[in-house]
Amino acid sequence: MKTIVKAAGVVTAVALSLTACSNPGPGRNDGGAGVTADGTAKVKAKELTVWTNAADTPAIRDVYKRFGDKFGVKMNIVSISADAYESQVQTKWASGDRPDILEYHATSLFWALNPAKNLVDMSRMPYVAKSGKIYDVAGSLEGKVYAAITDTPALMDMFYNKKLFEKYGLQAPKTYADIESICTTLKKKAPSVAPIWESGGSVWPTQILGGLMYMGSAQKSEDWADQVLKKKTTFDAPGSPYTAALEEYKKLHDMGCFNKDATTAKFEDSVKAVSEGTAAMVALHSGLISMFNDQFGGDTAKTDATIGFAYPSADGAVSAWAPNLSGTWYVPKTGDGAKESTALAFIQYATGAGYQDYVNATKTFPVLDGATPPTGVQGLAQQVADAYKDSSQLAFNSNLIGYNSQGAAYLTGILSGSETPADAAKKSQKAFEQAATAAGLPGW
Amino acid sequence: MTMKIQPMVDNEAADPSRKAGRQRLRADRGSPRGLHRHWWPFAIPAVALTWLFFLIPFVLNIRFAFTQWTGFSDVISWNGLKNFRGLIDQGILWKSIEVTLVYAGIAMVIQNVFSLGMAVLLQRTNRINSFFRSVFFLPVLLSPLAAGYIWSAILSPTGPLNNAIGLVFGNFDYAWLGHPFAALASVAFIDAWKWSGLVTLVYIAGLNAIPDSLSEAAVIDGANAWQRFWRIKFRLLAPAFTFSVVVTFIGALGAFDIVQATTQGGPGNATTVLNIAMFSQYAGGFFGTASSLSLVVTILVIALGVPLIAFLRRREVEA
């Protein structure tokens, strides 16, 4: 028995010593594949593994198919549930598992993959020069570009029912004061209509009305999130626009502007409610236009006639944009030179020869110079594109790590009355500070 | 009809042939020394599995709970109690412990009260009872995620539960999952609903192990149905009670999937049990703080489980 105990002790000691000083995920050695990421990569492997979001549209999946068919590469698509995409990727990643191509966020969420160690630096790829300034604020870290963003950014703003607005003589809101005014009017003239549909049961949509939209003004006037990152202000500072955003959200709730089941409702129901006119407005992201089209049996003309797009913020129309998860790709360092080269060849194809087909299939506006805008773009998508061009700012939470995964929960707390705006602002600051320190952001 | 309760006697003294039989059996097995030499190969699989999947991960996790380990860096460094202080500062640690304990308490009480009641009703084996035992066992076979999704539909303000209540009380649209305490009680209830069928079977087995003669004797002594249940059956159910209370309480301390499927920890953090908080930290790439929360779950299980078992075992002896 003593021998067994000793043996077990040795096993434990060895296991402890092996794990004591290294991070089993990000600590994985660079494969040293020596592949050059400058647009000259060749297809050298017959098989690639891709981790993708299960909620991707067919247009995204078709890119894999076209590349596979054209170059004779078998694309093993691993679909990961959209509900827990980030945590599942993190779990696999932390255990050392790597795909050849990873579809992932271009916000600070990707920083948690330890890019310098684990991702191929694609700064010299040709698509970067054709992408304007998008990589100044997304898909990059410490001056190096790791992401290939191909989809039009999503705008986090409002869809509204145009017919209801016409009927009650309302104009599309440009400020939160306008939203309050619309709410008051509708409550008087159309008490059966919910002025704003809020989807607390889905959690994530709450952060759009409760922060992203409102903060557009502060982002435009003072680049507020950057000031937080540089320690020049805080979430809970006196006169903080973030606290004001939370207070405004609570005010709208207290005014009775939301649907009765705002704390438990799901966003899928909000699309139906606004399409049918039982709710007047909903704050969602622009990637959901197809869901509105589905409500009208795929008849985009009917969608355009019924649904409008507005981008109000605290004191003027400013849209909040964020890069889409769909169509944002990374090439992890796997140590397999042939596969890394083939993965880079895929990026070259998706951002080069295959890009126009992709743009035509998605019927969204190209983010890369040289591609022709698709024909037959529906009016609602055009409105979104116009909003982006007219006045847009990066959504304030994009790079505020630690906070961006908690923000929506604070808002459902405000919805249910268990959280006050001031407390939520304090917690937000704590969450960000601790994450920034743990992540070792510059200056933290 | 009268009954005599036989005093306990030494069976071997009463029947010398049994003693001789046992001696023969010992001789067949070899010497006591031989017994000591040959038992351990049979224990190896269990010991190895326990070490591999419980003890080693547990010991490793203890260390990680006190480190700065994130996805942002490949360095894991010792940071003492900083993870715990951070979780306290963010209002996560104490709140999630409180939520976990309330959740486990509610789930444990509902499961045991309901299951004991059902066990008494379904104790006798006949066709009708067998049918209902199967029906009540069905949720045990259901995926916890599926159970969560089904119940979130049932509990929605326009769902079947409110519609049924509305038939009696008029228009009723209460958001069961939209108010902090109601949401916590509701998810704990779903947990209890999911596992009650199993606990019912444990109680049925316990009830069936109690000799009928004791109840019959109590009837003769003039005990009514409640007295027979409370003073005889319930006391003799002590081993089943210990098992059920401990398993339901400790099991609920590890709650995750049902909460994730119904409220995702909301509204606010009203249903953020420790494992949901851990999941959230992990998803953000903060593996060190996730490990800290995992350690808290383990400590809670040990700190509450061991005294609970000791208390209930003592009660068994008294019973």
XYZ file of N, CA, C and O in Angstrom, chain A residues 94-259:
664
model
N -7.763 26.782 -25.063
C -6.964 26.661 -23.844
C -6.371 25.266 -23.698
O -5.331 25.086 -23.076
N -7.033 24.283 -24.297
C -6.507 22.918 -24.196
C -5.481 22.632 -25.296
O -4.961 21.530 -25.401
N -5.189 23.636 -26.118
C -4.164 23.476 -27.141
C -4.709 23.087 -28.503
O -3.943 22.957 -29.466
N -6.016 22.902 -28.594
C -6.627 22.534 -29.872
C -6.622 23.761 -30.806
O -6.854 24.882 -30.352
N -6.341 23.556 -32.074
C -6.297 24.663 -33.035
C -6.931 24.236 -34.354
O -6.680 23.128 -34.830
N -7.715 25.125 -34.964
C -8.159 24.864 -36.329
C -7.122 25.424 -37.297
O -6.164 26.078 -36.874
N -7.319 25.220 -38.568
C -6.426 25.859 -39.551
C -6.933 27.261 -39.889
O -6.153 28.155 -40.210
N -8.264 27.404 -39.815
C -8.875 28.725 -40.014
C -9.877 28.927 -38.885
O -10.684 28.039 -38.595
N -9.812 30.084 -38.266
C -10.728 30.370 -37.167
C -11.582 31.582 -37.520
O -11.052 32.632 -37.880
N -12.889 31.415 -37.403
C -13.786 32.563 -37.544
C -14.015 33.104 -36.137
O -14.437 32.353 -35.248
N -13.703 34.378 -35.917
C -13.823 34.905 -34.549
C -13.995 36.417 -34.575
O -13.851 37.062 -35.605
N -14.290 36.957 -33.394
C -14.522 38.394 -33.273
C -13.262 39.197 -33.598
O -12.152 38.761 -33.289
N -13.483 40.398 -34.146
C -12.352 41.294 -34.390
C -12.239 42.336 -33.295
O -11.415 43.238 -33.368
N -13.089 42.220 -32.268
C -13.007 43.132 -31.116
C -11.948 42.589 -30.158
O -11.261 41.621 -30.460
N -11.886 43.207 -28.959
C -10.860 42.784 -27.996
C -11.038 41.331 -27.551
O -10.136 40.783 -26.911
N -12.149 40.724 -27.862
C -12.332 39.313 -27.477
C -11.218 38.445 -28.053
O -10.817 37.463 -27.442
N -10.706 38.811 -29.217
C -9.673 37.971 -29.819
C -8.314 38.137 -29.128
O -7.421 37.315 -29.268
N -8.165 39.214 -28.333
C -6.911 39.396 -27.611
C -6.683 38.235 -26.639
O -5.546 37.918 -26.298
N -7.794 37.652 -26.163
C -7.684 36.541 -25.205
C -7.156 35.263 -25.858
O -6.983 34.251 -25.189
N -6.918 35.305 -27.155
C -6.313 34.145 -27.828
C -4.785 34.271 -27.859
O -4.113 33.445 -28.450
N -4.280 35.309 -27.230
C -2.837 35.581 -27.204
C -2.283 35.602 -28.632
O -1.468 34.751 -29.022
N -2.717 36.585 -29.421
C -2.412 36.596 -30.860
C -0.927 36.543 -31.201
O -0.533 35.822 -32.121
N -0.112 37.291 -30.448
C 1.313 37.333 -30.797
C 1.914 35.934 -30.798
O 2.814 35.629 -31.577
N 1.411 35.098 -29.936
C 1.959 33.755 -29.790
C 1.275 32.748 -30.727
O 1.907 31.829 -31.238
N -0.027 32.967 -30.928
C -0.817 31.888 -31.540
C -1.402 32.160 -32.918
O -1.958 31.256 -33.534
N -1.335 33.419 -33.375
C -1.955 33.727 -34.668
C -0.918 34.253 -35.656
O 0.049 34.923 -35.257
N -1.161 33.979 -36.912
C -0.252 34.467 -37.961
C -0.481 35.969 -38.158
O -1.627 36.419 -38.277
N 0.589 36.717 -38.138
C 0.526 38.165 -38.380
C 0.273 38.378 -39.877
O 1.108 38.017 -40.722
N -0.877 38.988 -40.187
C -1.247 39.148 -41.606
C -1.140 40.609 -42.058
O -1.743 41.001 -43.057
N -0.336 41.398 -41.324
C -0.229 42.839 -41.643
C 0.185 43.104 -43.077
O -0.180 44.134 -43.657
N 0.967 42.208 -43.675
C 1.481 42.461 -45.026
C 0.623 41.837 -46.118
O 0.989 41.849 -47.299
N -0.520 41.269 -45.721
C -1.412 40.684 -46.737
C -2.050 41.820 -47.551
O -2.361 42.893 -47.008
N -2.282 41.610 -48.845
C -2.785 42.689 -49.710
C -4.123 43.281 -49.273
O -4.382 44.461 -49.476
N -4.968 42.486 -48.640
C -6.302 42.990 -48.285
C -6.223 44.123 -47.255
O -7.114 44.964 -47.182
N -5.156 44.145 -46.444
C -5.064 45.159 -45.386
C -5.026 46.558 -46.016
O -5.717 47.474 -45.571
N -4.241 46.694 -47.069
C -4.120 47.999 -47.723
C -5.409 48.411 -48.412
O -5.633 49.593 -48.689
N -6.292 47.441 -48.683
C -7.549 47.763 -49.389
C -8.719 47.964 -48.426
O -9.866 48.050 -48.845
N -8.421 47.986 -47.116
C -9.503 47.995 -46.117
C -9.688 49.321 -45.404
O -10.341 49.381 -44.361
N -9.124 50.381 -45.919
C -9.263 51.678 -45.258
C -8.612 51.663 -43.889
O -7.529 51.104 -43.711
N -9.320 52.262 -42.907
C -8.718 52.381 -41.567
C -9.308 51.396 -40.570
O -9.136 51.553 -39.357
N -10.014 50.400 -41.080
C -10.729 49.512 -40.161
C -9.788 48.822 -39.169
O -10.122 48.617 -37.997
N -8.547 48.504 -39.630
C -7.636 47.780 -38.738
C -6.948 48.682 -37.713
O -6.198 48.204 -36.867
N -7.234 49.990 -37.786
C -6.754 50.875 -36.717
C -7.482 50.564 -35.419
O -6.967 50.789 -34.321
N -8.721 50.084 -35.551
C -9.533 49.897 -34.337
C -10.055 48.472 -34.173
O -10.665 48.142 -33.164
N -9.863 47.620 -35.154
C -10.418 46.262 -35.051
C -9.480 45.258 -35.694
O -8.762 45.572 -36.645
N -9.486 44.057 -35.153
C -8.733 42.952 -35.749
C -7.234 43.070 -35.629
O -6.508 42.304 -36.266
N -6.774 44.025 -34.815
C -5.330 44.216 -34.680
C -4.959 44.380 -33.216
O -5.819 44.682 -32.379
N -3.684 44.188 -32.917
C -3.191 44.381 -31.555
C -1.733 44.785 -31.634
O -0.940 44.146 -32.334
N -1.420 45.852 -30.930
C -0.058 46.384 -30.878
C 0.550 46.539 -32.273
O 1.686 46.117 -32.540
N -0.276 47.103 -33.165
C 0.214 47.441 -34.493
C 0.258 46.302 -35.495
O 0.658 46.506 -36.644
N -0.151 45.113 -35.098
C -0.131 43.984 -36.033
C -1.551 43.542 -36.353
O -2.393 43.442 -35.455
N -1.780 43.261 -37.628
C -3.116 42.846 -38.061
C -3.179 41.315 -38.058
O -2.334 40.648 -38.661
N -4.183 40.807 -37.367
C -4.343 39.350 -37.304
C -5.615 38.880 -38.002
O -5.732 37.722 -38.364
N -6.601 39.789 -38.135
C -7.899 39.385 -38.673
C -8.012 39.730 -40.155
O -7.350 40.645 -40.642
N -8.854 38.985 -40.833
C -9.263 39.353 -42.192
C -10.762 39.598 -42.131
O -11.549 38.653 -42.003
N -11.133 40.876 -42.156
C -12.549 41.241 -42.035
C -13.117 41.405 -43.437
O -12.611 42.218 -44.222
N -14.162 40.639 -43.745
C -14.699 40.707 -45.112
C -16.150 41.164 -45.162
O -16.638 41.551 -46.225
N -16.843 41.103 -44.032
C -18.263 41.454 -44.055
C -18.455 42.921 -43.669
O -17.651 43.500 -42.933
N -19.535 43.503 -44.175
C -19.870 44.875 -43.818
C -20.056 44.958 -42.311
O -20.689 44.070 -41.731
N -19.537 46.002 -41.652
C -19.730 46.099 -40.202
C -21.211 46.120 -39.848
O -22.053 46.596 -40.625
N -21.509 45.600 -38.682
C -22.891 45.633 -38.191
C -23.108 46.951 -37.465
O -22.230 47.419 -36.748
N -24.262 47.553 -37.687
C -24.615 48.767 -36.947
C -25.563 48.387 -35.826
O -26.517 47.626 -36.031
N -25.287 48.901 -34.636
C -26.111 48.599 -33.451
C -27.076 49.753 -33.254
O -26.764 50.706 -32.546
N -28.212 49.690 -33.914
C -29.139 50.813 -33.852
C -30.585 50.347 -33.854
O -30.869 49.253 -33.378
N -31.489 51.159 -34.454
C -32.924 50.883 -34.282
C -33.646 50.587 -35.578
O -33.453 51.290 -36.577
N -34.488 49.572 -35.538
C -35.456 49.341 -36.597
C -36.805 49.859 -36.091
O -37.110 49.731 -34.905
N -37.569 50.447 -36.984
C -38.895 50.915 -36.553
C -39.928 50.618 -37.626
O -39.591 50.427 -38.797
N -41.192 50.606 -37.204
C -42.282 50.331 -38.122
C -42.732 51.639 -38.770
O -43.339 52.503 -38.123
N -42.417 51.780 -40.054
C -42.674 53.045 -40.751
C -44.163 53.366 -40.818
O -44.571 54.516 -40.735
N -44.979 52.312 -40.977
C -46.423 52.544 -41.121
C -47.023 53.112 -39.834
O -47.882 53.994 -39.882
N -46.539 52.605 -38.702
C -47.010 53.158 -37.422
C -46.568 54.611 -37.282
O -47.336 55.469 -36.827
N -45.333 54.880 -37.668
C -44.806 56.236 -37.550
C -45.614 57.198 -38.421
O -45.947 58.304 -38.010
N -45.917 56.753 -39.658
C -46.720 57.599 -40.551
C -48.101 57.835 -39.971
O -48.613 58.958 -39.951
N -48.705 56.769 -39.471
C -50.077 56.846 -38.938
C -50.179 57.854 -37.798
O -51.163 58.588 -37.677
N -49.150 57.899 -36.936
C -49.220 58.780 -35.767
C -48.349 60.030 -35.928
O -48.068 60.733 -34.958
N -47.957 60.316 -37.153
C -47.230 61.545 -37.457
C -45.880 61.648 -36.779
O -45.510 62.716 -36.281
N -45.145 60.547 -36.728
C -43.845 60.537 -36.018
C -42.681 60.548 -37.008
O -42.809 60.068 -38.133
N -41.573 61.099 -36.556
C -40.343 61.110 -37.356
C -39.340 60.132 -36.761
O -39.345 59.891 -35.540
N -38.461 59.601 -37.607
C -37.414 58.699 -37.096
C -36.585 59.434 -36.039
O -36.218 60.593 -36.243
N -36.315 58.800 -34.892
C -35.592 59.493 -33.805
C -34.124 59.751 -34.151
O -33.484 58.934 -34.808
N -33.634 60.914 -33.689
C -32.211 61.223 -33.849
C -31.515 61.302 -32.493
O -30.291 61.227 -32.425
N -32.305 61.510 -31.456
C -31.739 61.597 -30.105
C -32.596 60.767 -29.155
O -33.687 60.316 -29.517
N -32.100 60.604 -27.935
C -32.892 59.881 -26.943
C -34.106 60.709 -26.509
O -35.128 60.147 -26.112
N -33.989 62.029 -26.612
C -35.153 62.870 -26.308
C -36.261 62.568 -27.317
O -37.449 62.521 -26.966
N -35.875 62.358 -28.571
C -36.858 61.982 -29.604
C -37.516 60.647 -29.248
O -38.731 60.474 -29.415
N -36.712 59.712 -28.756
C -37.268 58.399 -28.402
C -38.302 58.565 -27.279
O -39.396 57.983 -27.324
N -37.956 59.395 -26.301
C -38.901 59.649 -25.197
C -40.200 60.249 -25.730
O -41.302 59.853 -25.337
N -40.047 61.200 -26.642
C -41.223 61.889 -27.195
C -42.106 60.906 -27.982
O -43.336 60.917 -27.851
N -41.477 60.047 -28.778
C -42.232 59.043 -29.547
C -42.968 58.112 -28.592
O -44.146 57.772 -28.790
N -42.272 57.736 -27.542
C -42.875 56.839 -26.549
C -44.117 57.491 -25.938
O -45.185 56.872 -25.850
N -43.979 58.742 -25.528
C -45.107 59.444 -24.903
C -46.292 59.523 -25.857
O -47.448 59.271 -25.483
N -46.013 59.864 -27.114
C -47.087 59.985 -28.110
C -47.805 58.652 -28.318
O -49.042 58.584 -28.306
N -47.021 57.615 -28.485
C -47.633 56.305 -28.751
C -48.425 55.800 -27.545
O -49.473 55.167 -27.701
N -47.933 56.080 -26.365
C -48.672 55.624 -25.181
C -50.033 56.300 -25.086
O -51.001 55.722 -24.598
N -50.081 57.550 -25.589
C -51.355 58.278 -25.583
C -52.263 57.815 -26.710
O -53.441 57.513 -26.519
N -51.693 57.777 -27.928
C -52.515 57.543 -29.127
C -52.701 56.066 -29.469
O -53.678 55.715 -30.133
N -51.756 55.242 -29.083
C -51.865 53.813 -29.435
C -51.435 52.964 -28.241
O -50.369 52.357 -28.242
N -52.280 52.932 -27.205
C -51.865 52.243 -25.972
C -51.608 50.749 -26.144
O -50.913 50.148 -25.320
N -52.138 50.160 -27.203
C -51.905 48.716 -27.373
C -50.547 48.423 -28.023
O -50.120 47.275 -28.092
N -49.901 49.476 -28.498
C -48.591 49.291 -29.144
C -47.475 49.506 -28.117
O -47.495 50.492 -27.377
N -46.526 48.586 -28.074
C -45.351 48.781 -27.212
C -44.413 49.737 -27.942
O -43.945 49.412 -29.037
N -44.132 50.917 -27.398
C -43.270 51.869 -28.128
C -41.899 51.268 -28.461
O -41.397 51.448 -29.555
N -41.308 50.556 -27.496
C -39.995 49.927 -27.730
C -40.056 48.479 -27.265
O -40.559 48.203 -26.172
N -39.552 47.596 -28.109
C -39.475 46.190 -27.683
C -38.087 45.937 -27.122
O -37.086 46.188 -27.781
N -38.041 45.462 -25.886
C -36.753 45.105 -25.290
C -36.731 43.603 -25.021
O -37.754 43.022 -24.642
N -35.582 42.977 -25.245
C -35.478 41.515 -25.177
C -34.506 41.086 -24.079
O -33.424 40.566 -24.354
N -34.915 41.309 -22.824
C -34.055 40.951 -21.689
C -33.765 39.463 -21.613
O -32.727 39.054 -21.109
N -34.688 38.639 -22.130
C -34.482 37.188 -22.083
C -33.324 36.741 -22.958
O -32.703 35.713 -22.693
N -33.048 37.509 -24.005
C -31.903 37.180 -24.859
C -30.621 37.837 -24.348
O -29.541 37.593 -24.881
N -30.752 38.701 -23.377
C -29.665 39.415 -22.688
C -28.905 40.385 -23.608
O -28.927 41.594 -23.386
N -28.209 39.885 -24.638
C -27.309 40.749 -25.410
C -27.976 41.973 -26.033
O -27.349 43.038 -26.113
N -29.276 41.892 -26.498
C -29.808 43.092 -27.151
C -29.906 44.300 -26.221
O -29.893 45.440 -26.679
N -29.966 44.066 -24.896
C -30.169 45.197 -23.977
C -29.034 46.226 -24.054
O -29.250 47.403 -23.808
N -27.837 45.755 -24.394
C -26.703 46.684 -24.397
C -26.769 47.677 -25.562
O -26.057 48.686 -25.546
N -27.618 47.409 -26.543
C -27.702 48.332 -27.682
C -28.444 49.606 -27.271
O -27.897 50.707 -27.351
N -29.686 49.435 -26.776
C -30.438 50.625 -26.331
C -29.837 51.177 -25.038
O -29.855 52.381 -24.802
N -29.315 50.281 -24.203
C -28.821 50.695 -22.888
C -27.390 51.207 -22.877
O -26.833 51.402 -21.803
N -26.797 51.419 -24.021
C -25.425 51.930 -23.988
C -24.847 52.231 -25.358
O -24.447 53.355 -25.638
N -24.839 51.242 -26.237
C -24.124 51.419 -27.512
C -24.653 52.600 -28.314
O -23.880 53.401 -28.841
N -25.983 52.694 -28.405
C -26.563 53.799 -29.181
C -26.303 55.140 -28.497
O -25.845 56.100 -29.114
N -26.606 55.194 -27.205
C -26.486 56.448 -26.457
C -25.057 56.985 -26.504
O -24.808 58.177 -26.651
N -24.098 56.081 -26.381
C -22.694 56.475 -26.268
C -22.082 56.930 -27.596
O -20.932 57.371 -27.618
N -22.843 56.807 -28.672
C -22.334 57.250 -29.970
C -21.852 58.697 -29.908
O -20.797 59.048 -30.458
N -22.604 59.553 -29.223
C -22.244 60.976 -29.116
C -20.898 61.145 -28.409
O -20.033 61.901 -28.863
N -20.756 60.441 -27.270
C -19.509 60.574 -26.499
C -18.327 60.005 -27.281
O -17.211 60.528 -27.200
N -18.586 58.959 -28.037
C -17.520 58.388 -28.853
C -17.084 59.385 -29.923
O -15.898 59.539 -30.203
N -18.083 60.063 -30.485
C -17.780 61.015 -31.569
C -17.073 62.258 -31.031
O -16.099 62.744 -31.620
N -17.555 62.762 -29.909
C -17.014 64.033 -29.426
C -15.709 63.875 -28.658
O -14.858 64.760 -28.686
N -15.533 62.775 -27.939
C -14.331 62.692 -27.085
C -13.636 61.334 -27.122
O -12.741 61.087 -26.306
N -14.055 60.458 -28.041
C -13.460 59.105 -28.113
C -13.379 58.504 -26.713
O -12.325 58.113 -26.209
N -14.548 58.425 -26.090
C -14.654 58.112 -24.666
C -13.959 56.798 -24.303
O -13.226 56.729 -23.319
N -14.205 55.735 -25.074
C -13.631 54.425 -24.727
C -12.108 54.488 -24.713
O -11.450 53.872 -23.855
N -11.538 55.256 -25.634
C -10.083 55.387 -25.678
C -9.568 56.075 -24.412
O -8.513 55.729 -23.888
N -10.361 57.032 -23.925
C -9.972 57.722 -22.680
C -9.985 56.772 -21.494
O -9.155 56.861 -20.591
N -10.957 55.843 -21.498
C -11.008 54.850 -20.412
C -9.784 53.948 -20.500
O -9.139 53.653 -19.486
N -9.470 53.534 -21.714
C -8.298 52.663 -21.900
C -7.011 53.360 -21.445
O -6.102 52.719 -20.933
N -6.980 54.694 -21.637
C -5.776 55.444 -21.255
C -5.842 56.003 -19.834
O -5.034 56.861 -19.464
N -6.811 55.551 -19.067
C -6.977 55.953 -17.660
C -7.293 57.438 -17.495
O -7.049 58.004 -16.421
N -7.802 58.086 -18.543
C -8.115 59.511 -18.413
C -9.513 59.732 -17.845
O -9.842 60.824 -17.399
N -10.348 58.700 -17.910
C -11.672 58.777 -17.282
C -12.092 57.370 -16.883
O -11.387 56.405 -17.158
N -13.229 57.305 -16.221
C -13.721 55.996 -15.777
C -15.209 55.874 -16.091
O -15.888 56.876 -16.361
N -15.699 54.649 -16.022
C -17.128 54.409 -16.255
C -17.976 55.202 -15.261
O -19.051 55.692 -15.598
N -17.484 55.293 -14.010
C -18.315 55.872 -12.951
C -17.855 57.270 -12.541
O -18.185 57.742 -11.452
N -17.088 57.928 -13.399
C -16.630 59.295 -13.081
C -17.836 60.229 -12.999
O -18.863 59.983 -13.631
N -17.710 61.311 -12.202
C -18.824 62.282 -12.158
C -19.130 62.796 -13.565
O -18.218 63.126 -14.317
N -20.393 62.815 -13.906
C -20.798 63.287 -15.235
C -20.499 62.294 -16.339
O -20.508 62.651 -17.530
N -20.264 61.044 -15.963
C -19.930 60.020 -16.967
C -21.075 59.799 -17.953
O -22.222 59.602 -17.539
N -20.784 59.837 -19.251
C -21.854 59.565 -20.228
C -22.374 58.126 -20.130
O -23.512 57.857 -20.476
N -21.520 57.242 -19.608
C -21.954 55.846 -19.466
C -23.046 55.736 -18.395
O -24.080 55.087 -18.608
N -22.806 56.402 -17.253
C -23.835 56.395 -16.209
C -25.106 57.049 -16.739
O -26.220 56.586 -16.467
N -24.924 58.128 -17.516
C -26.090 58.815 -18.107
C -26.855 57.867 -19.039
O -28.096 57.887 -19.076
N -26.124 57.041 -19.764
C -26.779 56.081 -20.673
C -27.631 55.099 -19.883
O -28.772 54.790 -20.254
N -27.081 54.618 -18.767
C -27.827 53.667 -17.941
C -29.055 54.341 -17.319
O -30.136 53.735 -17.223
N -28.863 55.603 -16.901
C -29.997 56.315 -16.300
C -31.091 56.563 -17.333
O -32.284 56.477 -17.035
N -30.682 56.866 -18.554
C -31.660 57.082 -19.624
C -32.434 55.793 -19.920
O -33.644 55.801 -20.136
N -31.720 54.692 -19.885
C -32.352 53.378 -20.118
C -33.395 53.100 -19.035
O -34.519 52.677 -19.314
N -32.996 53.385 -17.806
C -33.931 53.173 -16.687
C -35.141 54.099 -16.818
O -36.275 53.694 -16.537
N -34.868 55.314 -17.278
C -35.963 56.274 -17.435
C -36.986 55.764 -18.450
O -38.194 55.811 -18.222
N -36.475 55.260 -19.581
C -37.381 54.722 -20.605
C -38.192 53.556 -20.038
O -39.390 53.415 -20.303
N -37.542 52.742 -19.240
C -38.234 51.611 -18.607
C -39.304 52.116 -17.647
O -40.453 51.661 -17.674
N -38.918 53.098 -16.804
C -39.858 53.626 -15.812
C -41.021 54.360 -16.475
O -42.119 54.432 -15.911
N -40.776 54.926 -17.645
C -41.860 55.617 -18.376
C -42.861 54.613 -18.966
O -43.906 55.008 -19.470
N -42.522 53.342 -18.929
C -43.423 52.327 -19.503
C -43.296 52.214 -21.008
O -44.249 51.841 -21.697
N -42.108 52.547 -21.519
C -41.930 52.513 -22.980
C -41.705 51.095 -23.513
O -41.787 50.871 -24.712
N -41.361 50.161 -22.620
C -41.010 48.805 -23.082
C -42.228 47.883 -23.067
O -43.221 48.142 -22.375
N -42.105 46.794 -23.816
C -43.106 45.729 -23.772
C -43.193 45.184 -22.342
O -42.226 45.247 -21.584
